[in-house]
PDB file of C-alpha atoms in Angstrom:
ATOM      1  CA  UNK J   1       0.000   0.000   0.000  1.00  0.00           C
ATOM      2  CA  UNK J   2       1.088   3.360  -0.340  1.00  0.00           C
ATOM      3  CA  UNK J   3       2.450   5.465   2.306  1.00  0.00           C
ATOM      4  CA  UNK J   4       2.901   9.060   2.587  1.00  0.00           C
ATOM      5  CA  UNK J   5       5.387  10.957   4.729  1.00  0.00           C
ATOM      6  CA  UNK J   6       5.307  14.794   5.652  1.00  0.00           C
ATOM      7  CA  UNK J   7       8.113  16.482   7.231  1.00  0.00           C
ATOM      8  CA  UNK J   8       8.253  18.861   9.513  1.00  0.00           C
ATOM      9  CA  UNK J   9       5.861  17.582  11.684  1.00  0.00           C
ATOM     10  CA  UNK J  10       5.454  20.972  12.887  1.00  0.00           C
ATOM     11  CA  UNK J  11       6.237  24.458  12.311  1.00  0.00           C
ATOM     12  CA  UNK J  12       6.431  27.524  13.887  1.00  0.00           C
ATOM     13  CA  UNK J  13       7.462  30.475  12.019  1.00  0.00           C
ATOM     14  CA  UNK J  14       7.717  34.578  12.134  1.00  0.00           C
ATOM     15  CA  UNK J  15       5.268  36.342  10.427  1.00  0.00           C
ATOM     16  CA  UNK J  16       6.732  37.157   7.192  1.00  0.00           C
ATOM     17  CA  UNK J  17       9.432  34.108   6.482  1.00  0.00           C
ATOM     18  CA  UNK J  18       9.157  31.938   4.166  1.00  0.00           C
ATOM     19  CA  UNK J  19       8.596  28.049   4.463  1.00  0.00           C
ATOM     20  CA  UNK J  20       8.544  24.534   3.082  1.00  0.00           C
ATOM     21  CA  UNK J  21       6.800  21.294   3.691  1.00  0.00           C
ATOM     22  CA  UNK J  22       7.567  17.854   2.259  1.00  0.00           C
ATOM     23  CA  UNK J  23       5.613  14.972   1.382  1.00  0.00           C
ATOM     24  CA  UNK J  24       7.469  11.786   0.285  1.00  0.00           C
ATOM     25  CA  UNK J  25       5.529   8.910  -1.020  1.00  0.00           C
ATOM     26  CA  UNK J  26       6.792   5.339  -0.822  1.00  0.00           C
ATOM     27  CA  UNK J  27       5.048   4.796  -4.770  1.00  0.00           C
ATOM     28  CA  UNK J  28       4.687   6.763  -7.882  1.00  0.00           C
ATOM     29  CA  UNK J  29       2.502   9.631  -7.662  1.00  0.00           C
ATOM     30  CA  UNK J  30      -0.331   9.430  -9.895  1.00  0.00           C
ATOM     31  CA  UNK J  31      -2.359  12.405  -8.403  1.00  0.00           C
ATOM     32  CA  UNK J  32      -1.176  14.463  -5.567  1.00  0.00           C
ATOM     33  CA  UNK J  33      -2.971  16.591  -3.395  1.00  0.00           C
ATOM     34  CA  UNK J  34      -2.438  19.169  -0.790  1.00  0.00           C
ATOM     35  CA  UNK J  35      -5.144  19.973   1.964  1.00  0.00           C
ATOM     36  CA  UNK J  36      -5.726  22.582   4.172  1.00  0.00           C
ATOM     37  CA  UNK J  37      -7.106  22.073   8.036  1.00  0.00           C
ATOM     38  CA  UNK J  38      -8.092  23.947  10.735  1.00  0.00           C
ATOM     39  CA  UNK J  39      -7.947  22.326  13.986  1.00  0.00           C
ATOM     40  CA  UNK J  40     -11.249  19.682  14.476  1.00  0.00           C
ATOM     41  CA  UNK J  41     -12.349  20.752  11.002  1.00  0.00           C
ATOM     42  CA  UNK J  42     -13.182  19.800   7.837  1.00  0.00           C
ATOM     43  CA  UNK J  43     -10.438  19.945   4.655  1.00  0.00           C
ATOM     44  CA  UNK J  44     -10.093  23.268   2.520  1.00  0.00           C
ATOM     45  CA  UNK J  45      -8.388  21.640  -0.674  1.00  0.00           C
ATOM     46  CA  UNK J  46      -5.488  24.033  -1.744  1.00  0.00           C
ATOM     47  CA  UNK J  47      -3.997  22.191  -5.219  1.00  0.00           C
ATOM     48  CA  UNK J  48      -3.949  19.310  -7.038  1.00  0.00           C
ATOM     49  CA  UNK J  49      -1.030  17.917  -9.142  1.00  0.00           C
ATOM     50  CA  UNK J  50      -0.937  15.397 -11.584  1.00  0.00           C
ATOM     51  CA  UNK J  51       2.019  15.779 -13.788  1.00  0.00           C
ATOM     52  CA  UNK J  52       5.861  15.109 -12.890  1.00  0.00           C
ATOM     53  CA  UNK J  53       6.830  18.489 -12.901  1.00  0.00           C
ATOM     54  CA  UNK J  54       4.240  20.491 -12.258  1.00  0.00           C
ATOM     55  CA  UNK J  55       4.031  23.466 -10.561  1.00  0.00           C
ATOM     56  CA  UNK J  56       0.865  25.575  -9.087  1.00  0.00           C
ATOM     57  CA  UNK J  57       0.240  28.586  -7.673  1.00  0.00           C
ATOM     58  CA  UNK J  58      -2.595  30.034  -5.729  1.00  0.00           C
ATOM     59  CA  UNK J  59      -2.110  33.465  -4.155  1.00  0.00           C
ATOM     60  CA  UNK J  60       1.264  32.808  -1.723  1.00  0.00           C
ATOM     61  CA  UNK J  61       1.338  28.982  -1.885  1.00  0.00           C
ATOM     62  CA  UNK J  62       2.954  26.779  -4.134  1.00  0.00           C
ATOM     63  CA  UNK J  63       3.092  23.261  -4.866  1.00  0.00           C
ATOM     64  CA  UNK J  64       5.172  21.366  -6.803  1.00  0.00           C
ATOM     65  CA  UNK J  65       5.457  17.569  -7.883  1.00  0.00           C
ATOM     66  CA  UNK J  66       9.097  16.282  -8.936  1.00  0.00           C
ATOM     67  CA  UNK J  67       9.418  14.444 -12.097  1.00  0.00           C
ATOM     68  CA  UNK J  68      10.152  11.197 -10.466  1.00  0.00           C
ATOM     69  CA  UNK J  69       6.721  12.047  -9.245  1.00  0.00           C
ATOM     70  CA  UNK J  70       7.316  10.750  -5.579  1.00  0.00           C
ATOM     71  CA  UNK J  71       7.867  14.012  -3.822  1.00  0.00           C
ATOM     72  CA  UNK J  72       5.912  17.356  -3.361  1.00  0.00           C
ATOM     73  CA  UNK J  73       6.805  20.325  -1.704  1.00  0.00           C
ATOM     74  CA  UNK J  74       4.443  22.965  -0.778  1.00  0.00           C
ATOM     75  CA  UNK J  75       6.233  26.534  -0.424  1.00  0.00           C
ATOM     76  CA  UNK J  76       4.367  29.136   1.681  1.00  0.00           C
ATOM     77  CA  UNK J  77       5.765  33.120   0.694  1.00  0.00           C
ATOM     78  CA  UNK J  78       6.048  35.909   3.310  1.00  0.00           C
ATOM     79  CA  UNK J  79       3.724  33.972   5.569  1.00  0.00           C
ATOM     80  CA  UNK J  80       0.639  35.395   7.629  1.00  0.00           C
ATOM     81  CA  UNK J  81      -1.525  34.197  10.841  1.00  0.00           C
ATOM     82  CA  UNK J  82      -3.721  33.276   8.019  1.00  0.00           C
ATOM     83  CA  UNK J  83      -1.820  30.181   7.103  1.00  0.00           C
ATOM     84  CA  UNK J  84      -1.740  28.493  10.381  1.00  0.00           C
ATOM     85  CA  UNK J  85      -3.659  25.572  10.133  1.00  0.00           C
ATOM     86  CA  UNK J  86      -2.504  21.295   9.556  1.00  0.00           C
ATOM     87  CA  UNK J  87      -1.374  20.794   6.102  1.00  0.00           C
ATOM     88  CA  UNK J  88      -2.336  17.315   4.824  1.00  0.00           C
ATOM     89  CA  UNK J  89      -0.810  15.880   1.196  1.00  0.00           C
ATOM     90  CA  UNK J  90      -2.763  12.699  -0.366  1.00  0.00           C
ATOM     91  CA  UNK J  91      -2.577  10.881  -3.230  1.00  0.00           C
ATOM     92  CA  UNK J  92      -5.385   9.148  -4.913  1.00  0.00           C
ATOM     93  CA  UNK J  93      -5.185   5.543  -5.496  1.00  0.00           C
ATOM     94  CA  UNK J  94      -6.421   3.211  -8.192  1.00  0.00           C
ATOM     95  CA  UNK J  95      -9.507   4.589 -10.455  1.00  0.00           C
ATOM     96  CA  UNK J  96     -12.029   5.374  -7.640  1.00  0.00           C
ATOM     97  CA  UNK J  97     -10.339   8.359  -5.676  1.00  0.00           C
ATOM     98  CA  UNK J  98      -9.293   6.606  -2.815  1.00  0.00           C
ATOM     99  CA  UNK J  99      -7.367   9.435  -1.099  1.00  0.00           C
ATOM    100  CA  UNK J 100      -3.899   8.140   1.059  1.00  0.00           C
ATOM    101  CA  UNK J 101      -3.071  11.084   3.414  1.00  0.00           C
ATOM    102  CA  UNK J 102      -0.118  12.154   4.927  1.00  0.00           C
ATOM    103  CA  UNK J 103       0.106  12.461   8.674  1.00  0.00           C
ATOM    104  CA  UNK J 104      -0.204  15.995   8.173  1.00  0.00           C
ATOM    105  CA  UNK J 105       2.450  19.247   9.400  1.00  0.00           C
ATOM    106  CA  UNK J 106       1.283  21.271  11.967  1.00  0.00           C
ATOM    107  CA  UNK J 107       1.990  25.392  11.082  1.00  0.00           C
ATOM    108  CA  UNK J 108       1.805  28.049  13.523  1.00  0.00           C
ATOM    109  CA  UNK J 109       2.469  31.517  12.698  1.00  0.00           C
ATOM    110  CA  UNK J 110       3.557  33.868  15.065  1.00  0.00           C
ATOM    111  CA  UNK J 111       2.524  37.823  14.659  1.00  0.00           C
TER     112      UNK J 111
ATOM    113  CA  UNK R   1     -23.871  26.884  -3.735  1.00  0.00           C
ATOM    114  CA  UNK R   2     -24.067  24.845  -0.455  1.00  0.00           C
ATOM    115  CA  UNK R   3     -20.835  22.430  -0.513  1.00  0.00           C
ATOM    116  CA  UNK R   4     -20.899  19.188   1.729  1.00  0.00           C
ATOM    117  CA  UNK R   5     -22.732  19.205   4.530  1.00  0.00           C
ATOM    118  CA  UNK R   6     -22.716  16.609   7.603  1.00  0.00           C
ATOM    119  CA  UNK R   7     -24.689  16.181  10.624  1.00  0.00           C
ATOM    120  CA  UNK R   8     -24.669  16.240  13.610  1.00  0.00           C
ATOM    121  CA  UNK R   9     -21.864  18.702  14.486  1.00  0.00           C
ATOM    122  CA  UNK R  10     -21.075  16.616  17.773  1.00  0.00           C
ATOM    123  CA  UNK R  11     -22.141  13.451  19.045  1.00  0.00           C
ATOM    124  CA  UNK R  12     -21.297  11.672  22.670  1.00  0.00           C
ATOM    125  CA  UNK R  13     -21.926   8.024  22.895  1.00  0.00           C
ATOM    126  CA  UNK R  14     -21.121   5.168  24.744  1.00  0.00           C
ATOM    127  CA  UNK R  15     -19.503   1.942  24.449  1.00  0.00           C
ATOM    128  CA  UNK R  16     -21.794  -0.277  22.707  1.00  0.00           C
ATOM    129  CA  UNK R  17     -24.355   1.959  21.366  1.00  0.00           C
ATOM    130  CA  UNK R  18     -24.733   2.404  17.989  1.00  0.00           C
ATOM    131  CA  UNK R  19     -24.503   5.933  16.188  1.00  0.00           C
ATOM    132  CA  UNK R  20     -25.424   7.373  12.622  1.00  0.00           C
ATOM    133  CA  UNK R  21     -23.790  10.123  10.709  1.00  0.00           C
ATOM    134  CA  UNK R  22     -25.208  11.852   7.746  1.00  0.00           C
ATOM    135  CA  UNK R  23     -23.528  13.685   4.668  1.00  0.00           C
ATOM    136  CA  UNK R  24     -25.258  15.643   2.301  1.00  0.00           C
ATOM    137  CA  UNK R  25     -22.680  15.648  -1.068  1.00  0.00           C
ATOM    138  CA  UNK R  26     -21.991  19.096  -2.341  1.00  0.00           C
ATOM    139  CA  UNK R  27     -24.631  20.088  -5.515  1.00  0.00           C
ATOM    140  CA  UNK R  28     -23.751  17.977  -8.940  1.00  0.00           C
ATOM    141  CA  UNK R  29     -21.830  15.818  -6.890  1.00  0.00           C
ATOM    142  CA  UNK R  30     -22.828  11.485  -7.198  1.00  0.00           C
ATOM    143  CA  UNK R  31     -19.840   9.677  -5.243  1.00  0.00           C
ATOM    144  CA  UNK R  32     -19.469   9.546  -1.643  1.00  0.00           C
ATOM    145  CA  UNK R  33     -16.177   8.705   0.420  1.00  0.00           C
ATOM    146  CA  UNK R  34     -16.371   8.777   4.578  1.00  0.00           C
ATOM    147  CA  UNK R  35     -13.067   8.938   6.346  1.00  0.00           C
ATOM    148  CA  UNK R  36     -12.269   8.652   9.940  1.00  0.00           C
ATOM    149  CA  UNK R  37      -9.244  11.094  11.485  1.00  0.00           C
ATOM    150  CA  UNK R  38      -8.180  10.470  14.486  1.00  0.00           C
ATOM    151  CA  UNK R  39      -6.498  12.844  16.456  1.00  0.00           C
ATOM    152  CA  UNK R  40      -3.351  14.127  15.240  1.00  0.00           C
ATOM    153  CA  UNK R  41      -3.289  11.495  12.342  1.00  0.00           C
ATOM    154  CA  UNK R  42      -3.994  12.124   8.368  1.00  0.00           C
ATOM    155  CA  UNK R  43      -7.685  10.681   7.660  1.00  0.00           C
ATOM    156  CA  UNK R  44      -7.889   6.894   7.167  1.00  0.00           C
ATOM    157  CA  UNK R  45     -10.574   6.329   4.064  1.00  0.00           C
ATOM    158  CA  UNK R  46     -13.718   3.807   5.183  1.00  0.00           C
ATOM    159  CA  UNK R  47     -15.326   3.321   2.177  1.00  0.00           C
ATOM    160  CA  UNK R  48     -17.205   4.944  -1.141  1.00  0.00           C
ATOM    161  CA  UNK R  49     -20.558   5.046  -2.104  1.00  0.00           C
ATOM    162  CA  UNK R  50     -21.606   5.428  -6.160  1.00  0.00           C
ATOM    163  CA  UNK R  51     -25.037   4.691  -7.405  1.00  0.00           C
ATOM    164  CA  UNK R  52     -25.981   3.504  -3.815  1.00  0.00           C
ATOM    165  CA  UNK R  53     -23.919   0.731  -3.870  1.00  0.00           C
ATOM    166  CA  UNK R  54     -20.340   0.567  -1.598  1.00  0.00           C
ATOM    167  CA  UNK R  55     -18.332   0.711  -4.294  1.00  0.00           C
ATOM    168  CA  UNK R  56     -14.303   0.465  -2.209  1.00  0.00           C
ATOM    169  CA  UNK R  57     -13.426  -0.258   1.331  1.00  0.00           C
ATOM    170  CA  UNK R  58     -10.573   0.439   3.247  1.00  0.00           C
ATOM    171  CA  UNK R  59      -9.581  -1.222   6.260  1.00  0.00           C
ATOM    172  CA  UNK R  60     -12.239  -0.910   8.484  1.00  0.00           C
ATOM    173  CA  UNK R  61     -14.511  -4.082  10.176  1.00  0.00           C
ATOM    174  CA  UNK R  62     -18.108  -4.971   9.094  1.00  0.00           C
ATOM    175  CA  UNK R  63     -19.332  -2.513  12.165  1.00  0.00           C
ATOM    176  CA  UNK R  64     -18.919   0.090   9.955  1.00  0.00           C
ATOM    177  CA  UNK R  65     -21.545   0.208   7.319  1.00  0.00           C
ATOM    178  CA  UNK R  66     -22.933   2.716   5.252  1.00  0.00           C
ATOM    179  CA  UNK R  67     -25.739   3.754   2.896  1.00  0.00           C
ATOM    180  CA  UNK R  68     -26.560   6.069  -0.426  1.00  0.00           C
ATOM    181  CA  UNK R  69     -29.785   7.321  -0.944  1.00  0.00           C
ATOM    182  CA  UNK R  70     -31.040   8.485  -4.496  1.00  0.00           C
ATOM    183  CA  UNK R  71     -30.437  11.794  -4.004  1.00  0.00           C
ATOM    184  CA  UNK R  72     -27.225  11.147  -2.632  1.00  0.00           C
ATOM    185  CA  UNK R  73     -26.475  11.258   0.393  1.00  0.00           C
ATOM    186  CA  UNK R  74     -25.009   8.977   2.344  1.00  0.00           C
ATOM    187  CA  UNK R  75     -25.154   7.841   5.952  1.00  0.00           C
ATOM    188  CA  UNK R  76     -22.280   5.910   8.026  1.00  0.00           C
ATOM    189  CA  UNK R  77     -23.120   3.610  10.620  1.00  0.00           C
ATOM    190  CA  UNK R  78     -20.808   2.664  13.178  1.00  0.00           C
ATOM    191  CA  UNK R  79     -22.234  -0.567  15.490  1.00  0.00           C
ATOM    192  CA  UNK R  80     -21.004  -1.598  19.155  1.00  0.00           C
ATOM    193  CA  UNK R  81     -19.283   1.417  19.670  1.00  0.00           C
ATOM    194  CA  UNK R  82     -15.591   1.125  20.885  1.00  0.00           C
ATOM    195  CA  UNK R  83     -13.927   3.542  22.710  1.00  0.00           C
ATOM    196  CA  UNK R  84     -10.627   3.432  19.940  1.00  0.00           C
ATOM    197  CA  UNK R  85     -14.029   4.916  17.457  1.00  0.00           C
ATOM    198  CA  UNK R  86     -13.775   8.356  18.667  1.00  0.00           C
ATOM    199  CA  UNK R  87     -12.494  10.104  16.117  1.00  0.00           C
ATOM    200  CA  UNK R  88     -13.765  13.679  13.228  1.00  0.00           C
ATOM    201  CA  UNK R  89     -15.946  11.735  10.622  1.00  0.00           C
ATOM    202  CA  UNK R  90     -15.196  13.097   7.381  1.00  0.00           C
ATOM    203  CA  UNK R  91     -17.454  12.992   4.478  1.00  0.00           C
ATOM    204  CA  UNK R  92     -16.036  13.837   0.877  1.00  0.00           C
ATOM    205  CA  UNK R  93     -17.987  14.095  -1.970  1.00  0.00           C
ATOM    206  CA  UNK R  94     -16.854  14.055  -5.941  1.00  0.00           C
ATOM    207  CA  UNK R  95     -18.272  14.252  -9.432  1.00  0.00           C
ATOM    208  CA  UNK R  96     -16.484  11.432 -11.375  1.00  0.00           C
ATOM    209  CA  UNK R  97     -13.594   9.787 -11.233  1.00  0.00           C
ATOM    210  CA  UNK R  98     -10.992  12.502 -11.919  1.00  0.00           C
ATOM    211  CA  UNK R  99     -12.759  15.132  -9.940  1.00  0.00           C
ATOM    212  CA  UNK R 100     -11.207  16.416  -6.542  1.00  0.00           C
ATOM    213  CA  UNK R 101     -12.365  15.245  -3.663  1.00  0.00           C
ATOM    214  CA  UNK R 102     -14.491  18.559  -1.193  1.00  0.00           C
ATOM    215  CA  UNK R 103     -14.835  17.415   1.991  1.00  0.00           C
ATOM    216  CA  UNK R 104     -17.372  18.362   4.869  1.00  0.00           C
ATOM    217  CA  UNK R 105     -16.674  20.271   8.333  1.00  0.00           C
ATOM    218  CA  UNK R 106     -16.723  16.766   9.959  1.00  0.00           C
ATOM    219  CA  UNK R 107     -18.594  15.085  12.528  1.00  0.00           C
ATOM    220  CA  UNK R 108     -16.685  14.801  15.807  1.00  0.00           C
ATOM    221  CA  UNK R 109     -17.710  11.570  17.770  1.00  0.00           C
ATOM    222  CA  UNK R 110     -16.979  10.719  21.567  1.00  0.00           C
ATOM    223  CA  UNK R 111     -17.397   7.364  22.837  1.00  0.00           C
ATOM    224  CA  UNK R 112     -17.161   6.915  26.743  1.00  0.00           C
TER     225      UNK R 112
END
């Protein structure tokens, strides 16, 4: 089965800085995607990536999937309080959107 | 454009009891996937629901069962409630097979 791996676990960063999280998958990446969480809640989906490669953008976050297709990173710019929250990465699996997550990195954002 | 709804917010139960969770897919959406997230883990996938009928299933025993209705939406039921069942209830909904996933605000469950 396929595994995910995010790294940090947690995060806590100045407003302002920049920052990276990783997820590392134990398989070939066939569709990637990256989550957004605030504590107890529901998922706020972010990006989706498909192609070794690619690269999205939505307002200061970006996501990227490597060609080998079995790592993402998702880049936060000049962060704010805003972007505190658990950041989840899953892949789908076989043809029915089974979704494999991540454990999930933990982001606090200090004014 | 309402998105996915689930019921109840909350829900306290005890071991044993039985409990049922609702999810209302979000408008033009037809497949249904529940997950269960425990705390401080990634959401574990229970199963999917497509033209009423469970259509995967992840590792999860025959207490957990579920239902689609024609319009829909789906209900999870979880039997003889353990206390290793408390856990946010996730329901996702999707439009075909290549369609992200939305997901719901959750229904947190307690079992004592």
């Amino acid at each position: 089965s396929q595994e995910l791996e995010q790294s940090p676990q947690s995060l806590i960063v100045q407003e302002g800085k920049n920052l990276t999280i990783n997820c590392t998958s134990s398989k070939t990446l066939y569709g990637l995607y990256w989550y957004k969480q605030k504590y107890g809640e529901g998922l706020i989906f972010l990006m989706m990536l498909q192609k070794g490669g690619e690269e999205k953008s939505h307002e200061k976050i970006t996501a990227k999937l490597d060609e080998k297709k079995q790592q993402s990173s998702l880049h936060i710019t000049a962060s704010q309080p805003s972007h505190a929250g658990i950041y989840l990465c899953g892949a789908s699996t076989g043809g029915y959107q089974k979704v494999t997550f991540g454990t999930g990195t933990k982001l606090q954002v200090i004014p | 454009d309402a998105g996915v709804t689930q019921s109840p917010t909350h829900l306290i139960k005890t071991r044993g009891q039985q409990v049922t969770l609702r999810c209302s897919p979000k408008s033009g959406h037809d497949t249904v996937s529940w997950y269960q997230q425990a705390l401080g883990q990634g959401p574990q996938f229970i199963f999917q629901y497509y033209e009423e009928e469970e259509r995967q299933r992840g590792n999860f025993p025959d207490r957990f069962s579920g239902h689609q209705f024609p319009n829909y939406s789906s209900e999870l039921n979880v039997n003889a409630l353990l206390l290793g069942d408390s856990a946010l209830y996730l329901c996702a909904s999707h439009r075909d097979l290549t369609d992200t996933q939305y997901f719901g605000p959750g229904t947190r469950l307690t079992v004592l």
